[in-house]
Amino acid sequence: MIAIDCTGKTALVCGSTQGIGRAIAEALAEAGASVILAARNEHALQEALNVLSKNNSTQQHNYLVADFSRLEHVQESVQHFLNKNTEPIHILVNNTGGPAPGAIHQASSDAFIQAFSQHLLCNQFLVQSLLSGMKEAGYGRILNIISTSVKQPIPNLGVSNTIRGAVSSWAKTLSFELAQFGITVNNLLPGYINTSRLDSLVQSTSKSKEIAEDAVVAQMLQTIPAGRFGEARELAMLAAFLASPLAGYINGTSIAVDGGRTSAL
Ligand SMILES: NC(=O)c1ccc[n+]([C@@H]2O[C@H](COP(=O)([O-])OP(=O)(O)OC[C@H]3O[C@@H](n4cnc5c(N)ncnc54)[C@H](OP(=O)(O)O)[C@@H]3O)[C@@H](O)[C@H]2O)c1
């Protein structure tokens, strides 16, 4: 039987108190990794930490509080954590709350700058902070949770579409540079995944189009060949595989988990 085994590896999973990030944290813990959770809400972090599984004696889970909308806060918090915890972190899952929806022609400069900082500069800082540990270990996995919009922009997500493209190009470039150290960089592209982010997207579309939320959901479902929304755990299974030694030759890719919704090749 083939098993996804991340025993002996440590993962920093950002945006992990709920939704996709939390499902990934839980999957990595099930696969035997030690997991460091990160998000803004300390109470939710403690609650998520308490339910992470432990299957082997090397597993020690932890958390750090960081607000990715403030780069300086992430820098301070992560640096403080790394000063106290010097073991290498082998797996980095870059993930945070998505930019607010809206038409791109109405988006402000501030919205672009804010999203660039939260989604790209925070990722860059984290990679630079963890790189020496990954190099020393000869093992690194950088996973970025982006969106299918990197293949096919999604209407009414103007700022998000733009920033996701930047993150995807950043990741591809990084993958060229880091492969020689045993480090891979890959993007996971969620389609419509059942989380609170999806709920808020339904609500905002319902408001902007002035139609009932049920009707918005029905329209969304029509675009998915699988005929349903995905579950965060379905994406987390891919993340656990990509984070494991099994996926060492998969690098610089963007993989959609969207029930076949993206029509671009
Ligand atoms: N769900 C989908 O259908 C879908 C589709 C395409 C792309 N995505 C993208 O995938 C990512 C995750 O989505 P999701 O559906 O899992 O969202 P979610 O359920 O809203 O969860 C977001 C997570 O990120 C954390 N977070 C939010 N803002 C943060 C900040 N400023 N600093 C630190 N942590 C922050 C939240 O925790 P705290 O509140 O405790 O900070 C939470 O743990 C987002 O970028 C989203 O746009 C989602």
JSON list of C-alpha atoms in Angstrom, two decimals, residues 4-7 9-13 21-36 52-53 55-56 59 61 91-93 143 233 236-244:
[
{"chain": "A", "resi": 4, "resn": "ILE", "atom": "CA", "xyz": [1.61, 9.72, 2.18]},
{"chain": "A", "resi": 5, "resn": "ASP", "atom": "CA", "xyz": [4.22, 9.98, 4.92]},
{"chain": "A", "resi": 6, "resn": "CYS", "atom": "CA", "xyz": [5.55, 13.31, 6.17]},
{"chain": "A", "resi": 7, "resn": "THR", "atom": "CA", "xyz": [7.03, 11.92, 9.40]},
{"chain": "A", "resi": 9, "resn": "LYS", "atom": "CA", "xyz": [8.95, 17.03, 8.56]},
{"chain": "A", "resi": 10, "resn": "THR", "atom": "CA", "xyz": [7.71, 20.33, 9.98]},
{"chain": "A", "resi": 11, "resn": "ALA", "atom": "CA", "xyz": [5.14, 22.44, 8.15]},
{"chain": "A", "resi": 12, "resn": "LEU", "atom": "CA", "xyz": [4.15, 26.08, 8.55]},
{"chain": "A", "resi": 13, "resn": "VAL", "atom": "CA", "xyz": [0.57, 26.37, 7.33]},
{"chain": "A", "resi": 21, "resn": "GLY", "atom": "CA", "xyz": [-5.62, 26.09, 5.29]},
{"chain": "A", "resi": 22, "resn": "ARG", "atom": "CA", "xyz": [-7.09, 24.25, 8.25]},
{"chain": "A", "resi": 23, "resn": "ALA", "atom": "CA", "xyz": [-7.88, 21.18, 6.15]},
{"chain": "A", "resi": 24, "resn": "ILE", "atom": "CA", "xyz": [-4.28, 21.17, 4.89]},
{"chain": "A", "resi": 25, "resn": "ALA", "atom": "CA", "xyz": [-2.92, 21.49, 8.44]},
{"chain": "A", "resi": 26, "resn": "GLU", "atom": "CA", "xyz": [-5.08, 18.55, 9.54]},
{"chain": "A", "resi": 27, "resn": "ALA", "atom": "CA", "xyz": [-4.02, 16.43, 6.56]},
{"chain": "A", "resi": 28, "resn": "LEU", "atom": "CA", "xyz": [-0.32, 17.12, 7.14]},
{"chain": "A", "resi": 29, "resn": "ALA", "atom": "CA", "xyz": [-0.68, 16.20, 10.81]},
{"chain": "A", "resi": 30, "resn": "GLU", "atom": "CA", "xyz": [-2.44, 12.97, 9.77]},
{"chain": "A", "resi": 31, "resn": "ALA", "atom": "CA", "xyz": [0.49, 12.33, 7.43]},
{"chain": "A", "resi": 32, "resn": "GLY", "atom": "CA", "xyz": [2.85, 12.53, 10.43]},
{"chain": "A", "resi": 33, "resn": "ALA", "atom": "CA", "xyz": [4.23, 16.08, 10.11]},
{"chain": "A", "resi": 34, "resn": "SER", "atom": "CA", "xyz": [4.64, 18.56, 12.94]},
{"chain": "A", "resi": 35, "resn": "VAL", "atom": "CA", "xyz": [2.43, 21.52, 12.10]},
{"chain": "A", "resi": 36, "resn": "ILE", "atom": "CA", "xyz": [2.78, 25.20, 12.95]},
{"chain": "A", "resi": 52, "resn": "LEU", "atom": "CA", "xyz": [-4.47, 18.15, 15.21]},
{"chain": "A", "resi": 53, "resn": "SER", "atom": "CA", "xyz": [-3.68, 14.45, 15.24]},
{"chain": "A", "resi": 55, "resn": "ASN", "atom": "CA", "xyz": [0.57, 9.59, 15.09]},
{"chain": "A", "resi": 56, "resn": "ASN", "atom": "CA", "xyz": [4.25, 9.49, 15.98]},
{"chain": "A", "resi": 59, "resn": "GLN", "atom": "CA", "xyz": [5.17, 15.31, 16.17]},
{"chain": "A", "resi": 61, "resn": "HIS", "atom": "CA", "xyz": [2.39, 21.08, 16.90]},
{"chain": "A", "resi": 91, "resn": "ILE", "atom": "CA", "xyz": [7.04, 22.66, 4.27]},
{"chain": "A", "resi": 92, "resn": "LEU", "atom": "CA", "xyz": [5.58, 26.13, 3.76]},
{"chain": "A", "resi": 93, "resn": "VAL", "atom": "CA", "xyz": [1.93, 26.56, 2.80]},
{"chain": "A", "resi": 143, "resn": "LEU", "atom": "CA", "xyz": [2.83, 25.28, -1.70]},
{"chain": "A", "resi": 233, "resn": "ARG", "atom": "CA", "xyz": [-10.25, 18.12, 2.44]},
{"chain": "A", "resi": 236, "resn": "ALA", "atom": "CA", "xyz": [-5.81, 19.07, 1.34]},
{"chain": "A", "resi": 237, "resn": "MET", "atom": "CA", "xyz": [-5.18, 15.56, 0.01]},
{"chain": "A", "resi": 238, "resn": "LEU", "atom": "CA", "xyz": [-3.30, 17.06, -2.95]},
{"chain": "A", "resi": 239, "resn": "ALA", "atom": "CA", "xyz": [-1.37, 19.36, -0.63]},
{"chain": "A", "resi": 240, "resn": "ALA", "atom": "CA", "xyz": [-0.29, 16.45, 1.59]},
{"chain": "A", "resi": 241, "resn": "PHE", "atom": "CA", "xyz": [0.88, 14.50, -1.46]},
{"chain": "A", "resi": 242, "resn": "LEU", "atom": "CA", "xyz": [2.83, 17.48, -2.88]},
{"chain": "A", "resi": 243, "resn": "ALA", "atom": "CA", "xyz": [4.40, 18.08, 0.54]},
{"chain": "A", "resi": 244, "resn": "SER", "atom": "CA", "xyz": [5.56, 14.47, 0.83]}
]
